[in-house]
Short mmCIF file of C-alpha atoms in Angstrom, two decimals:
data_model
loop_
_atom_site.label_atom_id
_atom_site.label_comp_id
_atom_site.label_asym_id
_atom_site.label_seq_id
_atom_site.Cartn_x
_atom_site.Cartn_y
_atom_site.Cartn_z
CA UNK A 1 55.84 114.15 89.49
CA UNK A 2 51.76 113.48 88.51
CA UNK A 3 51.33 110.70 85.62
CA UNK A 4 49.58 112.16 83.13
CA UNK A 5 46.42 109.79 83.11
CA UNK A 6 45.81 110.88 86.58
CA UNK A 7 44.30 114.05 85.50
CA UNK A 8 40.65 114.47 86.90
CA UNK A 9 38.19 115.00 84.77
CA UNK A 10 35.99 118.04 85.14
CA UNK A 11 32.22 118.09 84.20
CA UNK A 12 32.89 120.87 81.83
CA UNK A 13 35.53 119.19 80.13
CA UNK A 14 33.65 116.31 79.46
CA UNK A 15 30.31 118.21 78.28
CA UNK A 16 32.24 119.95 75.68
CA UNK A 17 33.58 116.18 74.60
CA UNK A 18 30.28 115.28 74.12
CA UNK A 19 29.02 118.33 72.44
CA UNK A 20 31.76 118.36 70.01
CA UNK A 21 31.17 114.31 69.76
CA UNK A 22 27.51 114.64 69.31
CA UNK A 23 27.35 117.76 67.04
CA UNK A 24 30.13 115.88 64.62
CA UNK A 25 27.56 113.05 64.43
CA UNK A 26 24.66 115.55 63.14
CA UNK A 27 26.23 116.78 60.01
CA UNK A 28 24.88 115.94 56.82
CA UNK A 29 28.22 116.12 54.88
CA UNK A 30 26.41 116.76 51.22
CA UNK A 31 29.27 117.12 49.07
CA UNK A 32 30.33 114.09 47.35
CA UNK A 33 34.06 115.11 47.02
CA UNK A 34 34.38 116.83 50.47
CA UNK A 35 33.28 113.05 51.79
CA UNK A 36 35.19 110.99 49.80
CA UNK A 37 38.45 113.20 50.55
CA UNK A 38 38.10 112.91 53.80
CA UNK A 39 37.15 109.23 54.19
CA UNK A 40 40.72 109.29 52.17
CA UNK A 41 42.81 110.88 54.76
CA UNK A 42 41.35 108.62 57.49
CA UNK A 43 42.68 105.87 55.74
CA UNK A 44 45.69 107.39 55.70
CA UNK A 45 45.61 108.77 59.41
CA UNK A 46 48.45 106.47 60.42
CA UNK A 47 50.77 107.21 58.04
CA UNK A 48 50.41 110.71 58.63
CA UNK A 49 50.75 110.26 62.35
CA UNK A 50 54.26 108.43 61.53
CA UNK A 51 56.02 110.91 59.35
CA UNK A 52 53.93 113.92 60.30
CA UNK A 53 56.14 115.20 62.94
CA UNK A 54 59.64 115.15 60.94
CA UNK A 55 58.19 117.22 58.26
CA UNK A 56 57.24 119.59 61.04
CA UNK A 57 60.42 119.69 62.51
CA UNK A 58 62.26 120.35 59.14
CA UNK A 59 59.99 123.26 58.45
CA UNK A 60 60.93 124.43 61.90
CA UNK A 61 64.14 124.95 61.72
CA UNK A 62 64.42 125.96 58.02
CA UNK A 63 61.86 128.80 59.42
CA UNK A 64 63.88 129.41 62.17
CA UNK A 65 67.16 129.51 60.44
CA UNK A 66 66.60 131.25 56.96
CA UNK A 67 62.79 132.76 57.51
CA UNK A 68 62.97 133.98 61.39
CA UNK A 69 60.42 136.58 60.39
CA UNK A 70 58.00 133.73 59.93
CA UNK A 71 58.15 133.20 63.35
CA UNK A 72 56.62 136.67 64.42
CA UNK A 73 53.16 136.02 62.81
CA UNK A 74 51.77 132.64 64.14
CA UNK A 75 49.29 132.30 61.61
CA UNK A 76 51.74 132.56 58.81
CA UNK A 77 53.92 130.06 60.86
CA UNK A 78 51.06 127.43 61.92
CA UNK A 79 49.64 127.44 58.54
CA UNK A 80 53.30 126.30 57.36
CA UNK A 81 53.77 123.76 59.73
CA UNK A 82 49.89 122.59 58.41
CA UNK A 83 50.76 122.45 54.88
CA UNK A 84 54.04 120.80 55.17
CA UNK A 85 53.01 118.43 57.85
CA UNK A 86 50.00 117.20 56.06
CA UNK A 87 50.85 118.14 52.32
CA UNK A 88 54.71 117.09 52.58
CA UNK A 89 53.56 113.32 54.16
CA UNK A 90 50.44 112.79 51.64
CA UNK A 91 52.90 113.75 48.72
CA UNK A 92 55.67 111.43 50.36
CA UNK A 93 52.69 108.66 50.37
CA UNK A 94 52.00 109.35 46.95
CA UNK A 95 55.36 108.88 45.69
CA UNK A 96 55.83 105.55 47.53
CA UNK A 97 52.93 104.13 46.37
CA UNK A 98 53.49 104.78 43.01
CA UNK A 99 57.14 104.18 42.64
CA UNK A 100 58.80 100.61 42.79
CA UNK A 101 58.84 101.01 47.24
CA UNK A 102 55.22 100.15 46.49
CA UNK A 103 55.88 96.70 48.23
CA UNK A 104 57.26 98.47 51.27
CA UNK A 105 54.45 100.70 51.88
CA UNK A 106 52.87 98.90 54.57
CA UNK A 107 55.83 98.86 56.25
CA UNK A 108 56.00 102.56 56.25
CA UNK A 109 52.91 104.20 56.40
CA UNK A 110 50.73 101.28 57.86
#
């Protein structure tokens, strides 16, 4: 019966928010194309947030109905749900931006 915001926060929980926080602003990312793809997929961030969790659920049950094995090894079965939930919605993106529902990409993706 709690609301979820009314979870206390604990002092470790919120050093390791700032450590993660702080250390992410130290990087020197050096590599041209490992900045550039992922300035990329933050712009896309929404889009993937909106689509990302029916690609999911289709690899789910396809896994759970013709590959049950999958389901055994969770790194075998969380790196599918990874690809397909990322790679299935960027190549979804791609093919609406380059096909005539160009004009209603906005609408979908953000």
């Amino acid at each position: 019966g709690q609301q979820w915001g009314n979870t206390p926060l604990h002092m470790g929980t919120t050093f390791y928010a700032l450590a993660v926080i702080i250390y992410g602003q130290t990087l020197n990312v050096k590599s041209q194309w490992v900045s550039s793809a992922l300035y990329k997929l933050g712009a896309q961030s929404y889009g993937i947030y909106l689509v990302h969790w029916k690609s999911m659920e289709f690899i789910s049950r396809m896994a759970y109905h013709f590959f049950p094995l999958v389901l055994v090894y969770q790194v075998v079965y969380q790196s599918l749900l990874l690809i397909f939930g990322l790679g299935v919605v960027l190549l979804l993106m791609m093919l609406v931006e380059k096909t005539p529902l160009c004009r209603y990409y906005r609408y979908l993706f953000g």
